[in-house]
Short mmCIF file of C-alpha atoms in Angstrom, two decimals:
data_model
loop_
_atom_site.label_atom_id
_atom_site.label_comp_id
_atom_site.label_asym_id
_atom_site.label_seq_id
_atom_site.Cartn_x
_atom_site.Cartn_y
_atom_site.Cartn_z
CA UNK A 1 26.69 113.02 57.98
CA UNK A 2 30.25 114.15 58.61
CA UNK A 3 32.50 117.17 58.47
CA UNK A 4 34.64 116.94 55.77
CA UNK A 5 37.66 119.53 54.92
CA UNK A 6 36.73 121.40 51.72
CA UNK A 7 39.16 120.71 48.76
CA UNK A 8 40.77 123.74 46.92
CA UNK A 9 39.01 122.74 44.01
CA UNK A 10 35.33 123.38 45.74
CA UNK A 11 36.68 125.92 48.01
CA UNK A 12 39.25 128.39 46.03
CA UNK A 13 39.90 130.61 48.99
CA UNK A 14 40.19 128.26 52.07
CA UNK A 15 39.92 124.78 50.86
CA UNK A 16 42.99 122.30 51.62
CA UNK A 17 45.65 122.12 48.65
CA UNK A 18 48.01 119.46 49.74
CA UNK A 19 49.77 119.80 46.27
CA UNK A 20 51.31 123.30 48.05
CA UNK A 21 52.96 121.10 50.60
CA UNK A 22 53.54 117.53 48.79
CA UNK A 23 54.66 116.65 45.40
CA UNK A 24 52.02 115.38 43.13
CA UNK A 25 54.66 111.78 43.15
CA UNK A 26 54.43 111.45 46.95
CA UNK A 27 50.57 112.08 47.24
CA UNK A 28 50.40 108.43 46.09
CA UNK A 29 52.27 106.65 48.48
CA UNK A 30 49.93 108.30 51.09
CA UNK A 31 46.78 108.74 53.50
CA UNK A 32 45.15 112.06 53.41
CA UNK A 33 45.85 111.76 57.09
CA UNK A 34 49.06 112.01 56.53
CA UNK A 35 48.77 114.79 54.11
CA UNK A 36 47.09 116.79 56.88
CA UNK A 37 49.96 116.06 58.75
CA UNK A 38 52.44 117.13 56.63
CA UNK A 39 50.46 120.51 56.05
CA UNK A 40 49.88 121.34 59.58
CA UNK A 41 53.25 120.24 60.38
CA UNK A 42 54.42 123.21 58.03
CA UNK A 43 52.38 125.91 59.57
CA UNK A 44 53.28 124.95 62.78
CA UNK A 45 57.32 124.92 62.32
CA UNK A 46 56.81 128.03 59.94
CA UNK A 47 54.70 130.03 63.12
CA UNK A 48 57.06 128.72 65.30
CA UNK A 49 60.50 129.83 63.37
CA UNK A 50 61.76 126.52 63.30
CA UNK A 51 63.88 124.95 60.71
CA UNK A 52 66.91 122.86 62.35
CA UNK A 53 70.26 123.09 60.02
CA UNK A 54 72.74 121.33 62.26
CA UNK A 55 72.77 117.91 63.21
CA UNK A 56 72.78 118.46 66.90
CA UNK A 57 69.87 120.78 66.66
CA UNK A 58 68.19 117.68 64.23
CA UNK A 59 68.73 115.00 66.71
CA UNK A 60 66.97 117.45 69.49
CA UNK A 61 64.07 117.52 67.91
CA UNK A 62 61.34 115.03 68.56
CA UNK A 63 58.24 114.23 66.39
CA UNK A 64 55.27 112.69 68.09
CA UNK A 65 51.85 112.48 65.76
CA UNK A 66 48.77 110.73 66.91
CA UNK A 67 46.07 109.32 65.23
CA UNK A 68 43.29 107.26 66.40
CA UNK A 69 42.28 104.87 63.22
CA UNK A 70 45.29 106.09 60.61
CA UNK A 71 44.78 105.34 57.39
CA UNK A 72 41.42 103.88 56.84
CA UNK A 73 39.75 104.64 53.49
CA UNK A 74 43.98 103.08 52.01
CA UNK A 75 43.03 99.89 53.83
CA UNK A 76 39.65 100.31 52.42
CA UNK A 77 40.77 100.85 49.19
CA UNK A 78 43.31 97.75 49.52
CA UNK A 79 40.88 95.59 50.49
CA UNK A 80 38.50 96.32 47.43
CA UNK A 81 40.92 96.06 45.17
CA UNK A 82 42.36 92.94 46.27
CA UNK A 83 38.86 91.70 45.61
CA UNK A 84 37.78 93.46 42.48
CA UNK A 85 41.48 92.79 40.85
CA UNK A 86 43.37 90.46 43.01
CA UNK A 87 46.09 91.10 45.16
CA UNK A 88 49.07 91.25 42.60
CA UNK A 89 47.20 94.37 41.41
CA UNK A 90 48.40 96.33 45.19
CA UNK A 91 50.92 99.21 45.24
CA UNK A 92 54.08 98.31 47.00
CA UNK A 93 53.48 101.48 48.98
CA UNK A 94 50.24 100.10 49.87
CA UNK A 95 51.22 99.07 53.45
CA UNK A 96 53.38 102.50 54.20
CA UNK A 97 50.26 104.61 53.12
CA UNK A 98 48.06 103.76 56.21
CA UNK A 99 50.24 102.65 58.93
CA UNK A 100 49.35 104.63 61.94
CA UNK A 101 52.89 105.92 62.56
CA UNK A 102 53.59 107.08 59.39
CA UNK A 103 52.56 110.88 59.54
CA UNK A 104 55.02 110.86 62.05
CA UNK A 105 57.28 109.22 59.77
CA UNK A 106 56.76 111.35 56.83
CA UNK A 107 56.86 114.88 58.93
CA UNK A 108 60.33 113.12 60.22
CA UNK A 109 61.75 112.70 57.15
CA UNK A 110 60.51 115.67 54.63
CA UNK A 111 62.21 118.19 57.63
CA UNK A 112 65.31 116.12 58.81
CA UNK A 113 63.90 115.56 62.22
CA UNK A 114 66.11 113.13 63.94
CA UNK A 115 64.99 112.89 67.39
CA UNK A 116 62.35 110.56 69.78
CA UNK A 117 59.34 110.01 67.61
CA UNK A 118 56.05 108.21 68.82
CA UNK A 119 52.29 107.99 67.28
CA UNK A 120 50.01 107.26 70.08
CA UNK A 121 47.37 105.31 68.92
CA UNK A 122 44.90 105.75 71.45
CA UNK A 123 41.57 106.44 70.12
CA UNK A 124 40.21 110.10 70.74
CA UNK A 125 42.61 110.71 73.55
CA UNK A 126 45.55 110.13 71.09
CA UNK A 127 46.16 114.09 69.84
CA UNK A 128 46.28 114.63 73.84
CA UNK A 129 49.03 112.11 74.99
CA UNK A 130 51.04 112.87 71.83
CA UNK A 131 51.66 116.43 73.20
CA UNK A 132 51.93 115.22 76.71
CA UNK A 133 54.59 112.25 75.56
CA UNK A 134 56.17 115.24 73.77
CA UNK A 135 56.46 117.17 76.57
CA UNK A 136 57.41 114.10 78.90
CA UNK A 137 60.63 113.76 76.06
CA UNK A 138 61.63 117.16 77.02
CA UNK A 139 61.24 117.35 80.52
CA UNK A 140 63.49 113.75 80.97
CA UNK A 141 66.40 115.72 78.47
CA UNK A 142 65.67 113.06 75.51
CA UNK A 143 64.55 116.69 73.10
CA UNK A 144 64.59 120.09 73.44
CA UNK A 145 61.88 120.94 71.52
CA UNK A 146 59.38 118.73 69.66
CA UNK A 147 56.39 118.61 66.88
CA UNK A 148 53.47 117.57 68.32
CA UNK A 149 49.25 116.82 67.80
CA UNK A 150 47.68 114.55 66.15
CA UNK A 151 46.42 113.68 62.42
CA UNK A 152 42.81 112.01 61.19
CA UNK A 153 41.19 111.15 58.06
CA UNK A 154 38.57 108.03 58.86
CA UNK A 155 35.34 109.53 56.98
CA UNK A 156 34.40 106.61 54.99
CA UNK A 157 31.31 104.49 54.90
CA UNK A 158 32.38 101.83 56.48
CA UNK A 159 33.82 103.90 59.69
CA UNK A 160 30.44 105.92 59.66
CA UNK A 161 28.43 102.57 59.47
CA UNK A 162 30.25 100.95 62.45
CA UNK A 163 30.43 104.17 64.45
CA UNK A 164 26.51 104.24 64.02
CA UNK A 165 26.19 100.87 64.90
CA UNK A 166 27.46 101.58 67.73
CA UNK A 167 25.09 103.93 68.03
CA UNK A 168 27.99 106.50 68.96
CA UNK A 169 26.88 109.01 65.48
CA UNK A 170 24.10 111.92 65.39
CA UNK A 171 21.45 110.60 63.38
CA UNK A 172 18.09 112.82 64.82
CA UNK A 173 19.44 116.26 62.54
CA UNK A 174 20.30 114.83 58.86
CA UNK A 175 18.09 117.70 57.45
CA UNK A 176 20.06 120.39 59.74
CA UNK A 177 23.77 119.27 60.08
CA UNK A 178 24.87 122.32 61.90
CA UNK A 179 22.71 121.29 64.75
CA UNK A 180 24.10 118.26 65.20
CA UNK A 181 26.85 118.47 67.28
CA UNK A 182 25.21 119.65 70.33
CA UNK A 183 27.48 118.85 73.43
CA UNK A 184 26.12 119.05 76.88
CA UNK A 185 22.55 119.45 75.49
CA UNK A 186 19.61 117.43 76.59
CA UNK A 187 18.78 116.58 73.05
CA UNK A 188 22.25 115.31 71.82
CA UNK A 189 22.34 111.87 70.11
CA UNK A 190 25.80 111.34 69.22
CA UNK A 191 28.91 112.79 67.83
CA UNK A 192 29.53 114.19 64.13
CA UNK A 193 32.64 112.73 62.66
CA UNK A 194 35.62 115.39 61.31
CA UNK A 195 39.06 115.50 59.91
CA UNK A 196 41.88 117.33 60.13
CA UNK A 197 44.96 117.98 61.91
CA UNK A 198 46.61 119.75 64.52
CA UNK A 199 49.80 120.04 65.73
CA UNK A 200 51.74 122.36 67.85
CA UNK A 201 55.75 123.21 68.64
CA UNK A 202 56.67 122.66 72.41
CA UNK A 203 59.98 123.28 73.45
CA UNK A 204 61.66 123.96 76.78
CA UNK A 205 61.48 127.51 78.13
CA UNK A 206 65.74 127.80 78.18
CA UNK A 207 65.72 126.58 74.58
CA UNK A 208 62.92 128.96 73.15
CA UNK A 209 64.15 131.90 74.93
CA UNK A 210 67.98 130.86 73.76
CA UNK A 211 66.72 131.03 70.01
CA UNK A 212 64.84 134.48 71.08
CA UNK A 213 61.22 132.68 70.82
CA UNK A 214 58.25 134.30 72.21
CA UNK A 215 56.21 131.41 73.58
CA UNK A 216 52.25 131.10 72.89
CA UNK A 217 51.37 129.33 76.63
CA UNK A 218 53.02 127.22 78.47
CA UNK A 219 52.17 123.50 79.00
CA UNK A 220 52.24 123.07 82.99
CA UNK A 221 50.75 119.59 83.62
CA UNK A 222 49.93 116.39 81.73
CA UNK A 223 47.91 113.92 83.40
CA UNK A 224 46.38 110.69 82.62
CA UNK A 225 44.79 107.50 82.89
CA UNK A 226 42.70 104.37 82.73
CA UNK A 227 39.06 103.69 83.52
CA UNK A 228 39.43 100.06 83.60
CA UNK A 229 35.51 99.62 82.81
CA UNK A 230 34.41 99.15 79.15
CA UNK A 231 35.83 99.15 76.22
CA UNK A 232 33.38 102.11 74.50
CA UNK A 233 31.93 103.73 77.69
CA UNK A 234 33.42 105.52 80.61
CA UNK A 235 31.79 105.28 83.98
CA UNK A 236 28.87 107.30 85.12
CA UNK A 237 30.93 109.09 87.45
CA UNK A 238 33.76 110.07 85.40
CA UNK A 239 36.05 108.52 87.92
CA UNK A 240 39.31 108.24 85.16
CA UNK A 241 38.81 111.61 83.60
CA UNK A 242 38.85 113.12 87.11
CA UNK A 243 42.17 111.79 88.32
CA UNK A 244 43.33 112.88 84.64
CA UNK A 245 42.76 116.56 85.14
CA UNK A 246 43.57 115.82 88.99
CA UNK A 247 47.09 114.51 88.07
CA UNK A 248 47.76 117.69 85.54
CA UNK A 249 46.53 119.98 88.06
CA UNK A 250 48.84 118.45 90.38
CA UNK A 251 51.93 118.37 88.35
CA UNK A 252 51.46 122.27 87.91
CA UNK A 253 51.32 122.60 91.90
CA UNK A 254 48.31 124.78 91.43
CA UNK A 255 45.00 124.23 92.83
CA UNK A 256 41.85 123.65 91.23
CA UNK A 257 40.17 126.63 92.02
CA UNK A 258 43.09 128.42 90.09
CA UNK A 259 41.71 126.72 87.42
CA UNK A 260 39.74 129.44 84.48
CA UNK A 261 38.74 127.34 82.01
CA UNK A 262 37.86 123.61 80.63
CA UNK A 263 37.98 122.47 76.81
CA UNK A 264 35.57 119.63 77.54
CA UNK A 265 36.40 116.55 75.52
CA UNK A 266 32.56 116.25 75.39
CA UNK A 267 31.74 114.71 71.98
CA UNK A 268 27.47 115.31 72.11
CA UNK A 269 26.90 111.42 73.55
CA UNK A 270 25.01 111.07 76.12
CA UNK A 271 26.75 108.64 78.40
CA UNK A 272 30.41 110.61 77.73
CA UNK A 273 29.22 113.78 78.08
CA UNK A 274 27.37 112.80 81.29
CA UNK A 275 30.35 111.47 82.57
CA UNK A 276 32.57 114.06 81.97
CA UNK A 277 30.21 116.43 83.75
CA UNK A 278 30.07 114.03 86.55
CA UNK A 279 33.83 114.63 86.62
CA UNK A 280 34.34 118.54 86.90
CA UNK A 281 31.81 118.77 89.06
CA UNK A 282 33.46 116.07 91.81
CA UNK A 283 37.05 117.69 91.30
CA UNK A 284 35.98 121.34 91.01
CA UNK A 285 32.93 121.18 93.45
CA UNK A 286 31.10 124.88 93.47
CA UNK A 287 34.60 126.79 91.66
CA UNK A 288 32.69 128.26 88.76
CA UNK A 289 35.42 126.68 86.25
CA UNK A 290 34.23 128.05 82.60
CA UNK A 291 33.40 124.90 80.68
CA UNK A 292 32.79 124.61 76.77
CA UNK A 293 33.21 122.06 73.69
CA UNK A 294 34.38 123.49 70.48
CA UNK A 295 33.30 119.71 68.97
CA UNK A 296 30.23 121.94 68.88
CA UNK A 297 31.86 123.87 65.88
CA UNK A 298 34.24 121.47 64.61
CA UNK A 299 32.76 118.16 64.58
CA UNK A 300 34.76 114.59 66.91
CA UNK A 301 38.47 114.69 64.67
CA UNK A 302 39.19 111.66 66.82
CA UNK A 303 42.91 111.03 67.28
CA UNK A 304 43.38 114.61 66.08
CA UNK A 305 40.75 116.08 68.52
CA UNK A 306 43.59 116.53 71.45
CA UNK A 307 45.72 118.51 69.21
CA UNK A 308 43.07 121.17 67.34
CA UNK A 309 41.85 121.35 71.02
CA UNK A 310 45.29 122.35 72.27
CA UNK A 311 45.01 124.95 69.89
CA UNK A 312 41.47 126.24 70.29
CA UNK A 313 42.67 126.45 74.47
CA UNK A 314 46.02 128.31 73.38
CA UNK A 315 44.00 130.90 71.56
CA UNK A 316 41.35 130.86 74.24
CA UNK A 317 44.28 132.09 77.12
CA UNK A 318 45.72 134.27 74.51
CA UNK A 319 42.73 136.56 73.63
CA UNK A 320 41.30 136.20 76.93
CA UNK A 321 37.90 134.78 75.41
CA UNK A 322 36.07 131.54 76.02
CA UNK A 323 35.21 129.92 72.63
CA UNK A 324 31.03 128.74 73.12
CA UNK A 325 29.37 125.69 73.01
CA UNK A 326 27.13 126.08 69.97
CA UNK A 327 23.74 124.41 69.46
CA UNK A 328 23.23 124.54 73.53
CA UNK A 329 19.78 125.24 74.64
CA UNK A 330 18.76 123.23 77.03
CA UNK A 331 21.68 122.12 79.38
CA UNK A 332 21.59 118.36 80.54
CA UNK A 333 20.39 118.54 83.90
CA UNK A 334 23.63 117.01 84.66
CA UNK A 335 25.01 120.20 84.34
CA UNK A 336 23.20 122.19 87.12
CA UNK A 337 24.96 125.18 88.88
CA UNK A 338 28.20 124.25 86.69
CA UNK A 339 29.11 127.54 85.06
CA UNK A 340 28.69 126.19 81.04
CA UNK A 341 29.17 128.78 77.99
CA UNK A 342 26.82 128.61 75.44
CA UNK A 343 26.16 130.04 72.24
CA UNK A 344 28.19 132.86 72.22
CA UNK A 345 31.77 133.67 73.26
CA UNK A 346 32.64 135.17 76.53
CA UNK A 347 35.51 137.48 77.25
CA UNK A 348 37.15 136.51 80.55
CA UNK A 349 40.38 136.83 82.21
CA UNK A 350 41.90 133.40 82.27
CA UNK A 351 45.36 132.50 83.77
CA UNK A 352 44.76 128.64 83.81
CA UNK A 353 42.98 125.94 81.21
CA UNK A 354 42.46 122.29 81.16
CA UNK A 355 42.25 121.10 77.52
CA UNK A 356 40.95 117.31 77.82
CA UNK A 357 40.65 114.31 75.86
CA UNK A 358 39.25 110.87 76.15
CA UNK A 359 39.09 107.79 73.85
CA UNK A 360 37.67 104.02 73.33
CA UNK A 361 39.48 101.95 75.54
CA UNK A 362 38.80 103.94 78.72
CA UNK A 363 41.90 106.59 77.51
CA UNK A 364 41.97 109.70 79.67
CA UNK A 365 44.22 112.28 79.20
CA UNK A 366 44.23 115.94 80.12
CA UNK A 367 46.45 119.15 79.10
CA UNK A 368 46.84 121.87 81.93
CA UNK A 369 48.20 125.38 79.93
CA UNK A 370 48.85 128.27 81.52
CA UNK A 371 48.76 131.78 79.80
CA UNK A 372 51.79 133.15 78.96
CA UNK A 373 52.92 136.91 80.49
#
């Protein structure tokens, strides 16, 4: 069971055409991850009004992608056909079509970006330090402005078999999918793999209002961290992903009960979720802090989770409305007096929202955004 992104051949209307972004030759040297990539990377510069002519503007520009496995079903592929064929039977763009940095690579090259690039390859927090390295690059002068997010394509039978072993995947609602994701709810059994990308345009404040850009949000604070404790599990108290959010509330110089809104990383496990829980509740104490998961909706996209997340918070400041956790009826009792939206969307003025993300590895990192006015 996984969400998978419809193909414009099943889905005429919204399904993904990559062939409206990439030329049928360079498909084959590629990932889908990467084609994601490459097709978010064009909405984003197109919303955004940015297409750098001059060299200076090229060499200010920074690309940083994330993904958290790359490109698994090439290496898959590789692999069987090394065995079924032998190796002299490989592509000589085998390698370059699932290297991990390579969506950064090919967004780099098909739009002449020149500046710092990076591809975080930190598990599930990966889409969140990509736009916080991004951000990082501008603030130290290195870019003014910079592509950002993160890219993932890992459904594939062998990823789904290991994540299961691992007993990380949903496997108690097979017969009703869209219940499966169920974050924060006392029934949850795992997470329900997706794909996707998303990516976002960040640029200083001097630069986007020199170029007569009306900003989205505005990324205050960054923070993050390690747990230092297991390799697949963070600790029951959620010590790391507290001094994450801590450190991006801090960087802001804002306090936490200025704080509107949380875009839990919560994935529907029940040791993360816990944990996470465990977190907002020590750092926010009784500050009713809206918290929600739209992994409820959209499935775990992994490396890309931080930067669709990014986005879903963006909106959330934008139209003043708190996206809901879906499939929550029964609250872990984790969760008691914490101020958790279920079900259904709530309006609500928000000024302030933490958009989180943690991965394998003990990876914490958080995104503080601040509406824009």
């Amino acid at each position: 069971m996984a969400g998978q992104v419809p193909s414009i051949d099943s889905d005429p209307l919204h399904g993904f055409d990559p062939l409206a972004t990439i030329p049928a030759k360079e498909r084959k040297k590629m990932d889908r991850f990467i084609e994601f990539a490459l097709v978010a990377a064009r909405e984003a510069l197109t919303q955004a009004g940015w297409a750098p002519a001059s060299a200076a503007e090229q060499e200010r520009t920074a690309t940083v992608i994330a993904t958290g496995i790359g490109g698994f079903s090439e290496i898959a592929n590789a692999v069987h056909t090394t065995d079924e064929r032998g190796p002299r039977r490989l592509s000589p763009f085998t390698i370059p079509s699932f290297l991990a940095n390579l969506a950064a690579g090919h967004v780099s090259i098909a739009h002449g970006f020149r500046g710092p690039i990076g591809a975080p390859v930190t598990a599930c927090a990966a889409g969140a330090q990509a736009i916080g390295d991004a951000a990082r690059m501008i603030r130290s002068g290195e870019a003014d402005i910079a592509l950002c997010g993160g890219a993932e394509a890992a459904i594939h039978r062998v990823s789904l078999a290991g994540f299961a072993a691992a007993r990380a995947l949903s496997s108690a609602y097979s017969d009703q999918p869209e219940a499966a994701s169920r974050p924060f709810d006392r029934d949850r059994d795992g997470f329900v793999m997706g794909e996707g990308a998303g990516l976002i345009v960040i640029e200083s404040l001097e630069h986007a209002l020199a170029r007569g850009a009306t900003p989205l949000a505005e990324l205050v604070g960054y923070g993050t961290s390690a747990d230092a404790y297991h390799l697949t599990a963070g600790p029951e108290d959620g010590n790391g992903a507290r001094r994450a959010m801590e450190t991006a509330i801090r960087q802001a110089g804002v306090t936490v009960d200025e704080i509107d809104h949380i875009n839990a990383h919560a994935t529907s496990t029940q040791v993360g979720d816990k944990g996470e829980l465990a977190a907002i509740k020590t750092l926010f104490g009784s500050h009713p802090v809206a918290i929600t998961s739209t992994k409820s909706a959209t499935g775990h996209l992994l490396g890309a989770a931080g930067g669709i997340e990014a986005i879903f918070t963006i909106q959330a400041l934008r139209d003043q409305v708190v996206p809901p956790t879906l499939n929550l009826h029964h609250p872990d009792e984790e969760a008691a007096g914490m101020n958790l939206v279920a079900l259904q969307a709530r309006p609500q003025k928000m000024r302030y929202a933490l958009s989180n993300g943690f991965g394998f590895g003990g990876v914490n990192a958080s995104l503080l955004l601040k509406r824009w006015q």
